[in-house]
Amino acid sequence: MKTVKSIVVIMIFCFLPKLNAQESGLNQDIKVQTKNELSYYQQRGLKDAQHEQQLKVKGKNEERAFWKEQKQYEKELRKNNRRAYNAYLQAKKDDYAAHHNQCDIHCNHSNYWYQNAAYYYYGYRQPHYENRAPRSSINTQIEVGMPRVKLGVF
């Protein structure tokens, strides 16, 4: 009986490391696949950003439909695969930042493009990149303080 137990224990210790090695190989395959997925979504983000920056549309309705589809795609990607979404969005942000350095007020982008581009790069929120008329109203703030009355015994 002792020899059977000894043989079983020896067999467990002999085969256990091999099972762990196979599992770690499987984990590495999953990691490689994840890295390839991220690089795919990074490339896709760059291509989409470049397409958006060179977008030529015939009318406002067509442009709104395009941006609506784009937002829907990003929403679905975020829901299905958060890591891929983050990689995709970071690639778009990087490309929009590069475009911001190359493109100035002379670029022919629409107001709707600037509204959507502001989501990817904060520089497009600056007033000189928006095609709007300046404000004609002035905001002022007036504060009125209450007088203090102190009573003392001495």
mmCIF file of N, CA and C in Angstrom, residues 36-104:
data_model
loop_
_atom_site.group_PDB
_atom_site.id
_atom_site.type_symbol
_atom_site.label_atom_id
_atom_site.label_comp_id
_atom_site.label_asym_id
_atom_site.label_seq_id
_atom_site.Cartn_x
_atom_site.Cartn_y
_atom_site.Cartn_z
ATOM 1 N N ASN A 36 -2.017 41.617 -30.836
ATOM 2 C CA ASN A 36 -2.353 41.771 -32.250
ATOM 3 C C ASN A 36 -3.674 42.493 -32.413
ATOM 4 N N GLU A 37 -4.641 42.183 -31.553
ATOM 5 C CA GLU A 37 -5.931 42.878 -31.602
ATOM 6 C C GLU A 37 -5.736 44.358 -31.335
ATOM 7 N N LEU A 38 -4.933 44.685 -30.322
ATOM 8 C CA LEU A 38 -4.733 46.092 -29.991
ATOM 9 C C LEU A 38 -4.042 46.813 -31.138
ATOM 10 N N SER A 39 -3.062 46.166 -31.744
ATOM 11 C CA SER A 39 -2.401 46.839 -32.855
ATOM 12 C C SER A 39 -3.375 47.010 -34.020
ATOM 13 N N TYR A 40 -4.279 46.064 -34.213
ATOM 14 C CA TYR A 40 -5.289 46.219 -35.260
ATOM 15 C C TYR A 40 -6.181 47.416 -34.958
ATOM 16 N N TYR A 41 -6.638 47.533 -33.727
ATOM 17 C CA TYR A 41 -7.518 48.649 -33.385
ATOM 18 C C TYR A 41 -6.772 49.977 -33.374
ATOM 19 N N GLN A 42 -5.482 49.951 -33.083
ATOM 20 C CA GLN A 42 -4.698 51.179 -33.190
ATOM 21 C C GLN A 42 -4.596 51.612 -34.647
ATOM 22 N N GLN A 43 -4.336 50.658 -35.523
ATOM 23 C CA GLN A 43 -4.275 50.977 -36.951
ATOM 24 C C GLN A 43 -5.632 51.451 -37.447
ATOM 25 N N ARG A 44 -6.678 50.817 -37.000
ATOM 26 C CA ARG A 44 -8.031 51.203 -37.409
ATOM 27 C C ARG A 44 -8.355 52.607 -36.931
ATOM 28 N N GLY A 45 -7.929 52.949 -35.714
ATOM 29 C CA GLY A 45 -8.139 54.296 -35.186
ATOM 30 C C GLY A 45 -7.427 55.343 -36.016
ATOM 31 N N LEU A 46 -6.183 55.058 -36.418
ATOM 32 C CA LEU A 46 -5.433 55.997 -37.258
ATOM 33 C C LEU A 46 -6.105 56.190 -38.610
ATOM 34 N N LYS A 47 -6.532 55.075 -39.218
ATOM 35 C CA LYS A 47 -7.184 55.169 -40.528
ATOM 36 C C LYS A 47 -8.502 55.926 -40.437
ATOM 37 N N ASP A 48 -9.281 55.663 -39.403
ATOM 38 C CA ASP A 48 -10.556 56.359 -39.238
ATOM 39 C C ASP A 48 -10.344 57.856 -39.007
ATOM 40 N N ALA A 49 -9.345 58.199 -38.194
ATOM 41 C CA ALA A 49 -9.072 59.613 -37.935
ATOM 42 C C ALA A 49 -8.651 60.332 -39.219
ATOM 43 N N GLN A 50 -7.806 59.695 -39.994
ATOM 44 C CA GLN A 50 -7.374 60.312 -41.251
ATOM 45 C C GLN A 50 -8.548 60.449 -42.219
ATOM 46 N N HIS A 51 -9.411 59.457 -42.244
ATOM 47 C CA HIS A 51 -10.601 59.533 -43.106
ATOM 48 C C HIS A 51 -11.508 60.675 -42.660
ATOM 49 N N GLU A 52 -11.681 60.838 -41.361
ATOM 50 C CA GLU A 52 -12.530 61.914 -40.842
ATOM 51 C C GLU A 52 -11.942 63.284 -41.165
ATOM 52 N N GLN A 53 -10.630 63.406 -41.126
ATOM 53 C CA GLN A 53 -9.991 64.691 -41.381
ATOM 54 C C GLN A 53 -10.048 65.071 -42.855
ATOM 55 N N GLN A 54 -10.137 64.091 -43.734
ATOM 56 C CA GLN A 54 -10.198 64.353 -45.168
ATOM 57 C C GLN A 54 -11.622 64.216 -45.700
ATOM 58 N N LEU A 55 -12.577 64.150 -44.824
ATOM 59 C CA LEU A 55 -13.968 63.904 -45.191
ATOM 60 C C LEU A 55 -14.535 65.036 -46.053
ATOM 61 N N LYS A 56 -15.073 64.672 -47.174
ATOM 62 C CA LYS A 56 -15.776 65.608 -48.059
ATOM 63 C C LYS A 56 -17.205 65.099 -48.207
ATOM 64 N N VAL A 57 -18.149 65.893 -47.777
ATOM 65 C CA VAL A 57 -19.554 65.485 -47.848
ATOM 66 C C VAL A 57 -20.336 66.464 -48.704
ATOM 67 N N LYS A 58 -21.492 66.005 -49.180
ATOM 68 C CA LYS A 58 -22.316 66.831 -50.061
ATOM 69 C C LYS A 58 -23.268 67.724 -49.287
ATOM 70 N N GLY A 59 -23.668 67.286 -48.103
ATOM 71 C CA GLY A 59 -24.615 68.083 -47.341
ATOM 72 C C GLY A 59 -24.505 67.819 -45.849
ATOM 73 N N LYS A 60 -25.238 68.630 -45.083
ATOM 74 C CA LYS A 60 -25.198 68.501 -43.630
ATOM 75 C C LYS A 60 -25.813 67.189 -43.163
ATOM 76 N N ASN A 61 -26.853 66.751 -43.839
ATOM 77 C CA ASN A 61 -27.496 65.497 -43.438
ATOM 78 C C ASN A 61 -26.558 64.311 -43.603
ATOM 79 N N GLU A 62 -25.813 64.306 -44.690
ATOM 80 C CA GLU A 62 -24.848 63.232 -44.922
ATOM 81 C C GLU A 62 -23.752 63.253 -43.861
ATOM 82 N N GLU A 63 -23.309 64.451 -43.493
ATOM 83 C CA GLU A 63 -22.270 64.571 -42.476
ATOM 84 C C GLU A 63 -22.781 64.125 -41.109
ATOM 85 N N ARG A 64 -23.994 64.521 -40.775
ATOM 86 C CA ARG A 64 -24.579 64.085 -39.491
ATOM 87 C C ARG A 64 -24.735 62.573 -39.446
ATOM 88 N N ALA A 65 -25.161 61.977 -40.549
ATOM 89 C CA ALA A 65 -25.322 60.523 -40.605
ATOM 90 C C ALA A 65 -23.968 59.832 -40.423
ATOM 91 N N PHE A 66 -22.927 60.388 -41.045
ATOM 92 C CA PHE A 66 -21.597 59.809 -40.901
ATOM 93 C C PHE A 66 -21.141 59.826 -39.445
ATOM 94 N N TRP A 67 -21.278 60.984 -38.783
ATOM 95 C CA TRP A 67 -20.818 61.094 -37.403
ATOM 96 C C TRP A 67 -21.676 60.249 -36.464
ATOM 97 N N LYS A 68 -22.939 60.117 -36.781
ATOM 98 C CA LYS A 68 -23.809 59.267 -35.964
ATOM 99 C C LYS A 68 -23.377 57.808 -36.061
ATOM 100 N N GLU A 69 -23.064 57.347 -37.264
ATOM 101 C CA GLU A 69 -22.570 55.977 -37.451
ATOM 102 C C GLU A 69 -21.237 55.784 -36.738
ATOM 103 N N GLN A 70 -20.381 56.788 -36.803
ATOM 104 C CA GLN A 70 -19.073 56.694 -36.151
ATOM 105 C C GLN A 70 -19.233 56.577 -34.642
ATOM 106 N N LYS A 71 -20.100 57.374 -34.061
ATOM 107 C CA LYS A 71 -20.333 57.314 -32.619
ATOM 108 C C LYS A 71 -20.942 55.970 -32.221
ATOM 109 N N GLN A 72 -21.819 55.447 -33.057
ATOM 110 C CA GLN A 72 -22.434 54.151 -32.778
ATOM 111 C C GLN A 72 -21.376 53.044 -32.805
ATOM 112 N N TYR A 73 -20.469 53.103 -33.766
ATOM 113 C CA TYR A 73 -19.384 52.119 -33.846
ATOM 114 C C TYR A 73 -18.535 52.161 -32.579
ATOM 115 N N GLU A 74 -18.177 53.357 -32.146
ATOM 116 C CA GLU A 74 -17.355 53.496 -30.949
ATOM 117 C C GLU A 74 -18.100 53.022 -29.703
ATOM 118 N N LYS A 75 -19.376 53.287 -29.658
ATOM 119 C CA LYS A 75 -20.186 52.844 -28.520
ATOM 120 C C LYS A 75 -20.240 51.323 -28.448
ATOM 121 N N GLU A 76 -20.428 50.668 -29.584
ATOM 122 C CA GLU A 76 -20.468 49.198 -29.630
ATOM 123 C C GLU A 76 -19.096 48.604 -29.278
ATOM 124 N N LEU A 77 -18.036 49.228 -29.781
ATOM 125 C CA LEU A 77 -16.695 48.744 -29.486
ATOM 126 C C LEU A 77 -16.410 48.862 -27.991
ATOM 127 N N ARG A 78 -16.820 49.958 -27.402
ATOM 128 C CA ARG A 78 -16.620 50.158 -25.966
ATOM 129 C C ARG A 78 -17.388 49.114 -25.159
ATOM 130 N N LYS A 79 -18.579 48.812 -25.610
ATOM 131 C CA LYS A 79 -19.412 47.834 -24.911
ATOM 132 C C LYS A 79 -18.842 46.418 -25.039
ATOM 133 N N ASN A 80 -18.327 46.068 -26.210
ATOM 134 C CA ASN A 80 -17.865 44.702 -26.466
ATOM 135 C C ASN A 80 -16.437 44.435 -26.007
ATOM 136 N N ASN A 81 -15.540 45.414 -26.170
ATOM 137 C CA ASN A 81 -14.130 45.178 -25.871
ATOM 138 C C ASN A 81 -13.509 46.489 -25.401
ATOM 139 N N ARG A 82 -13.426 46.672 -24.106
ATOM 140 C CA ARG A 82 -12.968 47.938 -23.522
ATOM 141 C C ARG A 82 -11.503 48.228 -23.862
ATOM 142 N N ARG A 83 -10.643 47.216 -23.835
ATOM 143 C CA ARG A 83 -9.218 47.433 -24.145
ATOM 144 C C ARG A 83 -9.032 47.853 -25.599
ATOM 145 N N ALA A 84 -9.756 47.214 -26.501
ATOM 146 C CA ALA A 84 -9.653 47.580 -27.916
ATOM 147 C C ALA A 84 -10.169 49.004 -28.120
ATOM 148 N N TYR A 85 -11.241 49.346 -27.419
ATOM 149 C CA TYR A 85 -11.794 50.700 -27.514
ATOM 150 C C TYR A 85 -10.771 51.737 -27.052
ATOM 151 N N ASN A 86 -10.097 51.465 -25.930
ATOM 152 C CA ASN A 86 -9.094 52.407 -25.423
ATOM 153 C C ASN A 86 -7.939 52.569 -26.407
ATOM 154 N N ALA A 87 -7.496 51.472 -27.011
ATOM 155 C CA ALA A 87 -6.416 51.546 -27.998
ATOM 156 C C ALA A 87 -6.868 52.327 -29.227
ATOM 157 N N TYR A 88 -8.082 52.076 -29.687
ATOM 158 C CA TYR A 88 -8.659 52.762 -30.846
ATOM 159 C C TYR A 88 -8.765 54.260 -30.572
ATOM 160 N N LEU A 89 -9.288 54.605 -29.413
ATOM 161 C CA LEU A 89 -9.487 56.010 -29.068
ATOM 162 C C LEU A 89 -8.155 56.732 -28.891
ATOM 163 N N GLN A 90 -7.176 56.068 -28.288
ATOM 164 C CA GLN A 90 -5.870 56.703 -28.107
ATOM 165 C C GLN A 90 -5.201 56.973 -29.452
ATOM 166 N N ALA A 91 -5.335 56.032 -30.380
ATOM 167 C CA ALA A 91 -4.767 56.239 -31.716
ATOM 168 C C ALA A 91 -5.441 57.423 -32.411
ATOM 169 N N LYS A 92 -6.760 57.532 -32.260
ATOM 170 C CA LYS A 92 -7.466 58.663 -32.865
ATOM 171 C C LYS A 92 -7.038 59.977 -32.220
ATOM 172 N N LYS A 93 -6.887 59.973 -30.905
ATOM 173 C CA LYS A 93 -6.465 61.187 -30.209
ATOM 174 C C LYS A 93 -5.080 61.624 -30.674
ATOM 175 N N ASP A 94 -4.178 60.666 -30.825
ATOM 176 C CA ASP A 94 -2.819 60.984 -31.288
ATOM 177 C C ASP A 94 -2.844 61.573 -32.694
ATOM 178 N N ASP A 95 -3.653 60.998 -33.570
ATOM 179 C CA ASP A 95 -3.715 61.492 -34.943
ATOM 180 C C ASP A 95 -4.368 62.870 -35.004
ATOM 181 N N TYR A 96 -5.392 63.092 -34.192
ATOM 182 C CA TYR A 96 -6.016 64.418 -34.160
ATOM 183 C C TYR A 96 -5.045 65.468 -33.617
ATOM 184 N N ALA A 97 -4.211 65.098 -32.654
ATOM 185 C CA ALA A 97 -3.212 66.035 -32.128
ATOM 186 C C ALA A 97 -2.198 66.393 -33.212
ATOM 187 N N ALA A 98 -1.773 65.391 -33.987
ATOM 188 C CA ALA A 98 -0.841 65.660 -35.084
ATOM 189 C C ALA A 98 -1.498 66.543 -36.146
ATOM 190 N N HIS A 99 -2.761 66.284 -36.435
ATOM 191 C CA HIS A 99 -3.490 67.091 -37.412
ATOM 192 C C HIS A 99 -3.640 68.528 -36.917
ATOM 193 N N HIS A 100 -3.837 68.681 -35.627
ATOM 194 C CA HIS A 100 -3.988 70.019 -35.041
ATOM 195 C C HIS A 100 -2.716 70.843 -35.251
ATOM 196 N N ASN A 101 -1.560 70.209 -35.155
ATOM 197 C CA ASN A 101 -0.298 70.928 -35.354
ATOM 198 C C ASN A 101 -0.079 71.308 -36.817
ATOM 199 N N GLN A 102 -0.607 70.521 -37.739
ATOM 200 C CA GLN A 102 -0.419 70.799 -39.166
ATOM 201 C C GLN A 102 -1.506 71.700 -39.732
ATOM 202 N N CYS A 103 -2.696 71.558 -39.237
ATOM 203 C CA CYS A 103 -3.853 72.265 -39.791
ATOM 204 C C CYS A 103 -4.171 73.468 -38.917
ATOM 205 N N ASP A 104 -4.366 74.585 -39.538
ATOM 206 C CA ASP A 104 -4.739 75.762 -38.773
ATOM 207 C C ASP A 104 -6.095 76.271 -39.247
#
